[in-house]
Tab-separated table of N, CA and C in Angstrom:
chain	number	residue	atom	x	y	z
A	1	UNK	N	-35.045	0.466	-1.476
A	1	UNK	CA	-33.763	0.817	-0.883
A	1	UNK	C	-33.069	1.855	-1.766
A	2	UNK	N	-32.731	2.676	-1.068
A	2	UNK	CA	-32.137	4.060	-1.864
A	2	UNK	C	-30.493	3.102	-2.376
A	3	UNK	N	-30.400	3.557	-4.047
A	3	UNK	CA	-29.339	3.548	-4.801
A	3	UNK	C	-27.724	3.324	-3.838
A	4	UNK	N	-27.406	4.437	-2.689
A	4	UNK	CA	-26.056	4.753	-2.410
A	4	UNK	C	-26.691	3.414	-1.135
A	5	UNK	N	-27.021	3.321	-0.510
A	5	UNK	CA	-27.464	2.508	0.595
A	5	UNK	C	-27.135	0.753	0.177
A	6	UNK	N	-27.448	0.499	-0.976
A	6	UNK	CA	-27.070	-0.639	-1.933
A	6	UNK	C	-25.770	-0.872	-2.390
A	7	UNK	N	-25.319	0.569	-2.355
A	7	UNK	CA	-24.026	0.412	-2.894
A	7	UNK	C	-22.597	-0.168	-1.788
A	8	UNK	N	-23.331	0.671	-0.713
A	8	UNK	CA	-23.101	0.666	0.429
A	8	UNK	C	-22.692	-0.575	1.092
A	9	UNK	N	-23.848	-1.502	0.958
A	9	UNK	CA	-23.827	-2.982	1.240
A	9	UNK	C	-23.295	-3.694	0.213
A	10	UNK	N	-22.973	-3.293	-0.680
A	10	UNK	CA	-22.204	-3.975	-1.587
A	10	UNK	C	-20.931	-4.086	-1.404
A	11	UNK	N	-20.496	-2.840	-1.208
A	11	UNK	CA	-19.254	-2.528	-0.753
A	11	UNK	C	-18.860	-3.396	0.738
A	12	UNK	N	-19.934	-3.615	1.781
A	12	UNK	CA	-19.512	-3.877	2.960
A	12	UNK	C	-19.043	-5.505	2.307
A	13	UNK	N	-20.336	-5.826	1.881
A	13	UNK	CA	-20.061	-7.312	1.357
A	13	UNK	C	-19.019	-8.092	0.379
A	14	UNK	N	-18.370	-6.989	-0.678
A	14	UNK	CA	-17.382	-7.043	-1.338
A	14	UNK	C	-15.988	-7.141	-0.318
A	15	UNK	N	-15.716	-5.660	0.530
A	15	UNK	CA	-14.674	-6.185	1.463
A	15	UNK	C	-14.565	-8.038	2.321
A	16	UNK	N	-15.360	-7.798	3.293
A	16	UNK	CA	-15.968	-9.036	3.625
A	16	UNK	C	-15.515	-10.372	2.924
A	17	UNK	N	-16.316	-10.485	1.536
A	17	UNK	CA	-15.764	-11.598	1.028
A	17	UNK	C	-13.922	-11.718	0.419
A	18	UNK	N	-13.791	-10.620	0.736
A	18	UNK	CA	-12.085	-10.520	0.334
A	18	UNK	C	-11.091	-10.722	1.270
A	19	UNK	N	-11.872	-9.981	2.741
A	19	UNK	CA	-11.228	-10.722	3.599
A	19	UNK	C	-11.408	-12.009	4.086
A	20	UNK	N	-12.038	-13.182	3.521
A	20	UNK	CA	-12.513	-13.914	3.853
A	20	UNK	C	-11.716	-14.788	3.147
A	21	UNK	N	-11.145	-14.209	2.153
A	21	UNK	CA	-10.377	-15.116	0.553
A	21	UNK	C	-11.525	-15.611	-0.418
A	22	UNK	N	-12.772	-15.278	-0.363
A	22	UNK	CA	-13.548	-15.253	-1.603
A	22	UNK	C	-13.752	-14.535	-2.234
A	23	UNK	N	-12.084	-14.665	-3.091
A	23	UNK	CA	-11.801	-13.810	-4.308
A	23	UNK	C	-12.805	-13.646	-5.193
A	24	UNK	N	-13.144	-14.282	-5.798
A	24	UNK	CA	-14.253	-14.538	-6.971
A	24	UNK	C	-15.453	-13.628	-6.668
A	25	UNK	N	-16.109	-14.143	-5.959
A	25	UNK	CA	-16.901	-13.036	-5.019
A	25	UNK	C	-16.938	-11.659	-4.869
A	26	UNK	N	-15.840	-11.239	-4.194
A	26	UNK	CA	-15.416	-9.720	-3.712
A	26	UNK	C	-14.692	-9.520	-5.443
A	27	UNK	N	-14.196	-10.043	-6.214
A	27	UNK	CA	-13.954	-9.032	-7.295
A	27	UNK	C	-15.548	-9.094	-8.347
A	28	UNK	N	-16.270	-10.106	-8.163
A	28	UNK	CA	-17.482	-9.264	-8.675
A	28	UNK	C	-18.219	-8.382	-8.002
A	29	UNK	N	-18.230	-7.849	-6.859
A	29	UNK	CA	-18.839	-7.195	-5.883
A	29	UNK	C	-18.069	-5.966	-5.963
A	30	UNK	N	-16.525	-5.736	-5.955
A	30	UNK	CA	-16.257	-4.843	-5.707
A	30	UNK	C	-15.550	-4.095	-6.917
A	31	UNK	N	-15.546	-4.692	-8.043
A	31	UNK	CA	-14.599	-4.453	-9.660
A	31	UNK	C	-15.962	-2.930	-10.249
A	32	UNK	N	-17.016	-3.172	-9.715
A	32	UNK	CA	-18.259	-2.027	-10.656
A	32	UNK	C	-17.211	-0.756	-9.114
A	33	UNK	N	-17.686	-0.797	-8.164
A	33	UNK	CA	-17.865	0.410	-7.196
A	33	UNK	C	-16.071	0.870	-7.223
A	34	UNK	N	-15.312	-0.189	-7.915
A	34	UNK	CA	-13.699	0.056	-8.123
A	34	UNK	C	-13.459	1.049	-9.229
A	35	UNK	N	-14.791	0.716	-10.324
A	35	UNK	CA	-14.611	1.908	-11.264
A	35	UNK	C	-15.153	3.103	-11.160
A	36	UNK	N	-16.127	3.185	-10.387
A	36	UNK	CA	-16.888	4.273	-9.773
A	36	UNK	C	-15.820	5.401	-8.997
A	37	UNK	N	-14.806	4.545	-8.739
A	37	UNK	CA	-13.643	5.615	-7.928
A	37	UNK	C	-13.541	5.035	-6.908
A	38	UNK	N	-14.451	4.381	-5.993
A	38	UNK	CA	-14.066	4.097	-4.305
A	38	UNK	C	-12.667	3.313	-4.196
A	39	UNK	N	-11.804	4.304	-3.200
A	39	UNK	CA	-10.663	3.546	-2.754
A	39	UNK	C	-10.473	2.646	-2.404
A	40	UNK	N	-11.356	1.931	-1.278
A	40	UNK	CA	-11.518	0.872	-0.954
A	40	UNK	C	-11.578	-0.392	-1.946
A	41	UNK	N	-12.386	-0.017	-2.921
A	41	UNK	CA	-12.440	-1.079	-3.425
A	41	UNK	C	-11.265	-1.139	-4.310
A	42	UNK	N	-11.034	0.022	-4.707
A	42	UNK	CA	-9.578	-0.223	-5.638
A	42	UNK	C	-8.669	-0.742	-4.866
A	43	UNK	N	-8.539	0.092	-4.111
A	43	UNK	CA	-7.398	-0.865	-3.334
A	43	UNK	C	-7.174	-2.269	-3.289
A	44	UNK	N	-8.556	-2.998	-2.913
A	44	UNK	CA	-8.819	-4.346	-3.015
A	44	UNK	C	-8.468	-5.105	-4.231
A	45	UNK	N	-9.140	-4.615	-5.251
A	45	UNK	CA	-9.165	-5.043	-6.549
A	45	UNK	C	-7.654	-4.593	-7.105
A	46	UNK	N	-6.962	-4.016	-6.703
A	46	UNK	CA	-5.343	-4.135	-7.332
A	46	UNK	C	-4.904	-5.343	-6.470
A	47	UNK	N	-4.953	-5.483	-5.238
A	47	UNK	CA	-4.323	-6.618	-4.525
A	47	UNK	C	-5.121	-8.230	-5.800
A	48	UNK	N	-5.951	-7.777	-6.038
A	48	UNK	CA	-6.551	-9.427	-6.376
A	48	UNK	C	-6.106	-9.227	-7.817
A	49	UNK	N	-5.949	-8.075	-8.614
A	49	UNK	CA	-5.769	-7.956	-10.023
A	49	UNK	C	-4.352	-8.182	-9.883
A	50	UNK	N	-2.893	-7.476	-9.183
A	50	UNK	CA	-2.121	-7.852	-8.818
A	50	UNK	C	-1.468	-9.443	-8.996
A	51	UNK	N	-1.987	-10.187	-8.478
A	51	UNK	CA	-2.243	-11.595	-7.874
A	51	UNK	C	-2.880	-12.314	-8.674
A	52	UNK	N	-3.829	-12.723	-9.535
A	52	UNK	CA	-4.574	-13.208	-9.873
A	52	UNK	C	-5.585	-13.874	-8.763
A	53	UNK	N	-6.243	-13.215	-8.125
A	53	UNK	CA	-6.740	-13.660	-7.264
A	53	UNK	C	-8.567	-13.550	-7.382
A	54	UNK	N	-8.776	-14.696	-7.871
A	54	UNK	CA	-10.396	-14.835	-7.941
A	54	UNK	C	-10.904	-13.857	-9.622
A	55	UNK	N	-9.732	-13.449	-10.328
A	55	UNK	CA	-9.953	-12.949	-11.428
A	55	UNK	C	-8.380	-13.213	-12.693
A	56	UNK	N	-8.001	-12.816	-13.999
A	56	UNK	CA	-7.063	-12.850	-14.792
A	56	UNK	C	-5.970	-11.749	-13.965
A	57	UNK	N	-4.921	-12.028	-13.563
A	57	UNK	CA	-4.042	-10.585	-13.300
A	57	UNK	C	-3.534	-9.920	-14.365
A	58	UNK	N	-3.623	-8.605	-13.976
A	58	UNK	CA	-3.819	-7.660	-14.574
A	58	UNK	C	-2.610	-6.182	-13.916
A	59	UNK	N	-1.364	-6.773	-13.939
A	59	UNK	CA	-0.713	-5.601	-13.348
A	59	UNK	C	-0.909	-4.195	-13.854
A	60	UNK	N	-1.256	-3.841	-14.952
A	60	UNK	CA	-1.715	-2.684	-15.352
A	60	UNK	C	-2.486	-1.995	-14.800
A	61	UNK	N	-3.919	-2.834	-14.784
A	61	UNK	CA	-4.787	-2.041	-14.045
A	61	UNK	C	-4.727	-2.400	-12.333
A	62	UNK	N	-3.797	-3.193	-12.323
A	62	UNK	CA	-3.385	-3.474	-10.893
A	62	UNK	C	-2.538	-2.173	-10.529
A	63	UNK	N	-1.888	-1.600	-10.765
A	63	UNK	CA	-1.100	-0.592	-10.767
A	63	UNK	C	-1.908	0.731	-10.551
A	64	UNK	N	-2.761	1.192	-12.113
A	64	UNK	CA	-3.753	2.271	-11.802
A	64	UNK	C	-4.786	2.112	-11.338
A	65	UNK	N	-5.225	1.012	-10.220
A	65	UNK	CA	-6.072	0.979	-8.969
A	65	UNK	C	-5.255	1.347	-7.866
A	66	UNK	N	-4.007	1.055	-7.573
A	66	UNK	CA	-3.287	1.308	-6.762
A	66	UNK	C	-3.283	2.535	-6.355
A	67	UNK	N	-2.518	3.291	-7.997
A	67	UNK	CA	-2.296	4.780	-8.186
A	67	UNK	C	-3.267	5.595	-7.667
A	68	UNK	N	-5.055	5.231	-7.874
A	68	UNK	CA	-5.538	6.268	-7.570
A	68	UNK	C	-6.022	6.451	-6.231
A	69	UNK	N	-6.119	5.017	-5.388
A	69	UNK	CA	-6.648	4.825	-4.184
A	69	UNK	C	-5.565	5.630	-3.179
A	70	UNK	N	-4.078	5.125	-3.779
A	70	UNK	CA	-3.172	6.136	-3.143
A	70	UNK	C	-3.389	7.562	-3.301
A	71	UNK	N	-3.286	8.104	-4.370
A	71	UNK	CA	-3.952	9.479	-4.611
A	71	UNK	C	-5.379	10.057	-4.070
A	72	UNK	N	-5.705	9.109	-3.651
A	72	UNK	CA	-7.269	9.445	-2.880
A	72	UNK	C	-7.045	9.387	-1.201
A	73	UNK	N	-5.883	9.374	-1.182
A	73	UNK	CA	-5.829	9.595	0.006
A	73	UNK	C	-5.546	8.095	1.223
A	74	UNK	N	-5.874	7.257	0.535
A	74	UNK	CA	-5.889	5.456	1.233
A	74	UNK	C	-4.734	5.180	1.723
A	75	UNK	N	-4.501	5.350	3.107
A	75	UNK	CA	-2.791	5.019	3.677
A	75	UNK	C	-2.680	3.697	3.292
A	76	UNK	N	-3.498	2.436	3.384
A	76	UNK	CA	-3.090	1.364	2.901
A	76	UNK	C	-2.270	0.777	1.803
A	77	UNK	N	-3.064	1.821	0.569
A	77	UNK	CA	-2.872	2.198	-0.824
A	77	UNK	C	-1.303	2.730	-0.988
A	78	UNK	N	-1.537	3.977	0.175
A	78	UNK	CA	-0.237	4.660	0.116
A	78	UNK	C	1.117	3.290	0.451
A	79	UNK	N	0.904	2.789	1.096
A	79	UNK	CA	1.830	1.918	1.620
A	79	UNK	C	2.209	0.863	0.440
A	80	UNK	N	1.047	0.345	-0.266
A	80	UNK	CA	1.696	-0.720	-0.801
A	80	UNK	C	2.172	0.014	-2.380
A	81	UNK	N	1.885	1.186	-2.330
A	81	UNK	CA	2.242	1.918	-4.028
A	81	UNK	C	3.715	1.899	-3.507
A	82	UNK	N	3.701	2.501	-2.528
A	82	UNK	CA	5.243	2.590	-2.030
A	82	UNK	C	6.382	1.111	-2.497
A	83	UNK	N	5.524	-0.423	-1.988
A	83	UNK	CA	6.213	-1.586	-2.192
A	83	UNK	C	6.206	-1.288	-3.598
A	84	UNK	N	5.145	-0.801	-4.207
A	84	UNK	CA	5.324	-1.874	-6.149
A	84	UNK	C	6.417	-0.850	-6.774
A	85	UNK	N	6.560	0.633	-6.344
A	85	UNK	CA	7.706	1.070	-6.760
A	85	UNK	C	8.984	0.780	-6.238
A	86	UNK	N	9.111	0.347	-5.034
A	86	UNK	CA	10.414	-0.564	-4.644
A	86	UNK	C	10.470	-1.665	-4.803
A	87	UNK	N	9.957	-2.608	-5.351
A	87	UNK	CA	10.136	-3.844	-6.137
A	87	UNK	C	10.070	-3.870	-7.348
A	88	UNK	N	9.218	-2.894	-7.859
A	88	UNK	CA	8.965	-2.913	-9.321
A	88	UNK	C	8.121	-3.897	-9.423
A	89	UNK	N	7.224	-3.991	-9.003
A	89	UNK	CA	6.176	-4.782	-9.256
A	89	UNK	C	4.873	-4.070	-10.015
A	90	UNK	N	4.331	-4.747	-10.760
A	90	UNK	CA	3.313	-3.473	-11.625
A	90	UNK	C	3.698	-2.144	-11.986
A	91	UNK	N	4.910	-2.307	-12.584
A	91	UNK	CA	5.693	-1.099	-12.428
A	91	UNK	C	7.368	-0.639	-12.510
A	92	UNK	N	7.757	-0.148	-13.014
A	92	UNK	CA	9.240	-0.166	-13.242
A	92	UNK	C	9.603	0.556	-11.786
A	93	UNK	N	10.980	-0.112	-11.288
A	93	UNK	CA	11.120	0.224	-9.987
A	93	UNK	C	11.318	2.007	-9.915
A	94	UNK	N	11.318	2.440	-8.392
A	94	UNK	CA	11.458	4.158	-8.982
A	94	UNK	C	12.060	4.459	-7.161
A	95	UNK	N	12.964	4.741	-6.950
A	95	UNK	CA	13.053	4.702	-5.617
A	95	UNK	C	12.721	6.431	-5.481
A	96	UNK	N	12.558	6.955	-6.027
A	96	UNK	CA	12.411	8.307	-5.390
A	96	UNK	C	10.890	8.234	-5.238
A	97	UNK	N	10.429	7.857	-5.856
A	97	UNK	CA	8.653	7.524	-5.992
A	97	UNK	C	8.192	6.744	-5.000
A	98	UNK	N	9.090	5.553	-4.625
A	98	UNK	CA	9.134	4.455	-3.548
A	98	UNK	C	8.827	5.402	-1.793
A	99	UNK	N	10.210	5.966	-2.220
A	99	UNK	CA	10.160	7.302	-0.709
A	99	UNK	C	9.156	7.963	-0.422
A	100	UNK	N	8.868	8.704	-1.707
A	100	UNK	CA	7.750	9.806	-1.600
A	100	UNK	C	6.349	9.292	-0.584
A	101	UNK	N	5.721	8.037	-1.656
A	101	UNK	CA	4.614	7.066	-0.818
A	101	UNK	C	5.089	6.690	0.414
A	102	UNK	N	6.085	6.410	0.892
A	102	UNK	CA	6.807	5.666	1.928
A	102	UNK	C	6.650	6.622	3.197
A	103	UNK	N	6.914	7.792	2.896
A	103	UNK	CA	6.638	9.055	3.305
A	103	UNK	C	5.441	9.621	3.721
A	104	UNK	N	4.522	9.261	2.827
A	104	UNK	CA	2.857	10.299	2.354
A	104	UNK	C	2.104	8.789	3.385
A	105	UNK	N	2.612	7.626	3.817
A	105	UNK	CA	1.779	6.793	4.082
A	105	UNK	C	2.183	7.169	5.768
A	106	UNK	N	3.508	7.049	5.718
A	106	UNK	CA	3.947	7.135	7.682
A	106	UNK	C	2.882	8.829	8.223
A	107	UNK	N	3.251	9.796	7.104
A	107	UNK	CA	2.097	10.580	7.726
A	107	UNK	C	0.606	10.673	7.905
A	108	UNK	N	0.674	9.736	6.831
A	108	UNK	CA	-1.107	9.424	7.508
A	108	UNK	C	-1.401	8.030	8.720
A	109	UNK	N	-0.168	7.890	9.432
A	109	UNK	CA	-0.266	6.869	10.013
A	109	UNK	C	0.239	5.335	10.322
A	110	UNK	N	0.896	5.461	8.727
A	110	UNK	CA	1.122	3.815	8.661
A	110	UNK	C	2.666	3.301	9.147
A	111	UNK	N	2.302	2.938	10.533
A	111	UNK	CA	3.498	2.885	10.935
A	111	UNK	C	4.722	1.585	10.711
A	112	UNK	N	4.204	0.681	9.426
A	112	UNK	CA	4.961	0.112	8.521
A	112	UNK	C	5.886	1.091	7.422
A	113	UNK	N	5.508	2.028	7.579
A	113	UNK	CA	5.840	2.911	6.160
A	113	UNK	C	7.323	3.166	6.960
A	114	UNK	N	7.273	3.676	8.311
A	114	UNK	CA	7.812	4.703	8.572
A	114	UNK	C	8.837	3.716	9.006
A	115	UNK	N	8.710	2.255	9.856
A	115	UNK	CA	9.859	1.497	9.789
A	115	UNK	C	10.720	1.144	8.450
A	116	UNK	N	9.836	0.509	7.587
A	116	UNK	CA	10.182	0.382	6.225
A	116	UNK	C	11.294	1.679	5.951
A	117	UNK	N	10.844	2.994	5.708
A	117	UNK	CA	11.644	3.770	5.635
A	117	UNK	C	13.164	3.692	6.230
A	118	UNK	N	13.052	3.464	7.781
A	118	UNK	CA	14.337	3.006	8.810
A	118	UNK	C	14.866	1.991	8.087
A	119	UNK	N	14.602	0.890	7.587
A	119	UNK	CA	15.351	-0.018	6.678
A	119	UNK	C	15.977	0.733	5.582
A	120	UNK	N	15.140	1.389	4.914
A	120	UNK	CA	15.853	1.716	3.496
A	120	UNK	C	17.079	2.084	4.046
A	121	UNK	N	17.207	3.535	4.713
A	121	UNK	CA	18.197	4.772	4.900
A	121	UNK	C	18.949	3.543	6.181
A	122	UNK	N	19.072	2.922	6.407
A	122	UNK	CA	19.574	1.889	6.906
A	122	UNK	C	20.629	1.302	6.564
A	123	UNK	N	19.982	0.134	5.511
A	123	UNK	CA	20.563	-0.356	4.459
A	123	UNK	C	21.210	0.381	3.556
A	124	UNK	N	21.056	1.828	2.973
A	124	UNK	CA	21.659	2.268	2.255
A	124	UNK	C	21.510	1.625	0.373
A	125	UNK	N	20.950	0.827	0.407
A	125	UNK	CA	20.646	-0.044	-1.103
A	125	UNK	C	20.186	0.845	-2.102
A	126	UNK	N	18.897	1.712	-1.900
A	126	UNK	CA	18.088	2.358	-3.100
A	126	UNK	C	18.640	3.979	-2.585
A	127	UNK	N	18.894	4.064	-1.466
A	127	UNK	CA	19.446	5.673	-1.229
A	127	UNK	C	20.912	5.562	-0.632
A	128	UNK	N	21.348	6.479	-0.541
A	128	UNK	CA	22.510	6.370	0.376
A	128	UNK	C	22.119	6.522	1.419
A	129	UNK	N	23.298	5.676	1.962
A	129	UNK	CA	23.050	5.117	3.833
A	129	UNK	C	22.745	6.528	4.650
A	130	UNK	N	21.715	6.212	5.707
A	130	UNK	CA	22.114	7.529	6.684
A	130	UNK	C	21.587	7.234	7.578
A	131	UNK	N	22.150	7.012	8.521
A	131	UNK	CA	21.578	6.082	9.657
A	131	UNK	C	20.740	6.890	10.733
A	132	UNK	N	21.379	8.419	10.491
A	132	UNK	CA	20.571	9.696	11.206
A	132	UNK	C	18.899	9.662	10.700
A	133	UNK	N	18.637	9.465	9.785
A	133	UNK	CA	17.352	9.229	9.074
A	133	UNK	C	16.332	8.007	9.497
A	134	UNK	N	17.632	6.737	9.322
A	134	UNK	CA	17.344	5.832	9.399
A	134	UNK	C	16.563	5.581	11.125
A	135	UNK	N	17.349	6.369	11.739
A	135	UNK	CA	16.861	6.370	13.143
A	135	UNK	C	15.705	7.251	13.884
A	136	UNK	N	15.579	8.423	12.615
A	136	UNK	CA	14.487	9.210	13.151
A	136	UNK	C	12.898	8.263	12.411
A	137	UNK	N	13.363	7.761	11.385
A	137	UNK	CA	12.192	7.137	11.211
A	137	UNK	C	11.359	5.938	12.116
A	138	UNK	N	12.730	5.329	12.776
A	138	UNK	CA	12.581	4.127	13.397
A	138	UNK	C	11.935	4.691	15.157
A	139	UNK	N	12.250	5.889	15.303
A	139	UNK	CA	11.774	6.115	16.513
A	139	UNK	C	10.155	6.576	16.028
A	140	UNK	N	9.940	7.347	15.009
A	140	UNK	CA	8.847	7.888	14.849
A	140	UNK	C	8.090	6.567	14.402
A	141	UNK	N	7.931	5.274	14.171
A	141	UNK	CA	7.473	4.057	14.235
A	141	UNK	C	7.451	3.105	15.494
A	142	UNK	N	8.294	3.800	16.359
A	142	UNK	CA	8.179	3.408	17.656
A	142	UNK	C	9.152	2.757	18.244
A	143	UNK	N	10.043	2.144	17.357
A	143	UNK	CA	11.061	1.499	17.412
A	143	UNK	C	12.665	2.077	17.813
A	144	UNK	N	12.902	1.593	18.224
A	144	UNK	CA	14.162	1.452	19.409
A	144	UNK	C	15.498	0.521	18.789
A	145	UNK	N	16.501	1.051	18.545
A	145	UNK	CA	17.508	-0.103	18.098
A	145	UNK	C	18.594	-0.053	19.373
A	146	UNK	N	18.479	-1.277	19.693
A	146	UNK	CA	20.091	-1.904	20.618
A	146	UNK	C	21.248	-1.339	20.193
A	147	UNK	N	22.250	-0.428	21.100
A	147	UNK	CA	23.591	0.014	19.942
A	147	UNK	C	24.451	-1.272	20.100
A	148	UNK	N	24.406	-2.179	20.679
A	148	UNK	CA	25.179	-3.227	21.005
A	148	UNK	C	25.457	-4.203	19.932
A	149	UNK	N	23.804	-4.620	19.883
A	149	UNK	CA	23.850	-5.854	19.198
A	149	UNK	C	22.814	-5.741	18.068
A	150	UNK	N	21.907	-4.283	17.933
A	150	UNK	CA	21.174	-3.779	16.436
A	150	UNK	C	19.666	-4.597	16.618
A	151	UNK	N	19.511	-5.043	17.630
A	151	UNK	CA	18.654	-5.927	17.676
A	151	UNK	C	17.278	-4.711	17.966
A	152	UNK	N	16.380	-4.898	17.388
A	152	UNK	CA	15.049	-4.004	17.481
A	152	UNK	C	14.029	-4.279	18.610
A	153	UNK	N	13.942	-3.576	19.363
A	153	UNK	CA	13.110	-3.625	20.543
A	153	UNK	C	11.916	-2.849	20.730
């Protein structure tokens, strides 16, 4: 069996057991092809390094798995780099950094990002309020607000 073909199935089988919750498993399966660079698996392996999940947590390198899977392009990645800089989780909080991902993820799709966003400029908490924002994001996520009663439809 050719080298990348192995890797391949490793990788399928690493996801797999992660979505499955056999942590233990998927972070030995997927922690080698996580250092190799694949997003996927980084991605994975920050959620479980994150967490302590099936391994020691490790917000550090929970963080720069995050960092690069986002930088590689991973809307998933993009999305949750976005949470750990608005919580400050693995990470000192950063709301302009929070946006940016929040931003870089709704354009590749993630149409959590782009509601999320409608909350922030919403709420007004980490930016100032602007509800003009707040509403273009919420339509470009699909979402619809009641002027009555604010209720989301």
């Amino acid at each position: 069996m050719d080298p990348r073909e192995n890797r391949a199935m490793e990788l399928e089988s690493g996801i797999a057991a992660f979505e499955t919750k056999n942590f233990a498993h998927a972070t030995k399966l997927l922690s080698p092809i996580a250092e190799e660079g694949n997003s996927d698996a980084m991605y994975r392996m920050a959620i479980m390094l994150q967490n302590g999940l099936g391994c020691l947590a490790n917000e550090e390198k929970a963080f720069e798995y995050m960092r690069r899977a986002a930088e590689n392009g991973l809307p998933l990645a993009m999305h949750a780099l976005g949470f750990m800089y608005f919580e400050g989780e693995c990470t000192e909080k950063n709301s302009d950094l929070c946006i940016e991902w929040f931003e870089r993820a709704a354009a590749a799709g993630m149409m959590g990002s782009a509601t999320t966003l409608g909350m922030i400029y919403e709420d007004g908490n980490i930016v100032q309020q602007d509800l003009k924002k707040a509403e273009e994001w919420y339509k470009k996520a699909g979402i619809t607000k009641l002027e009555n009663n604010d209720k989301i439809i």
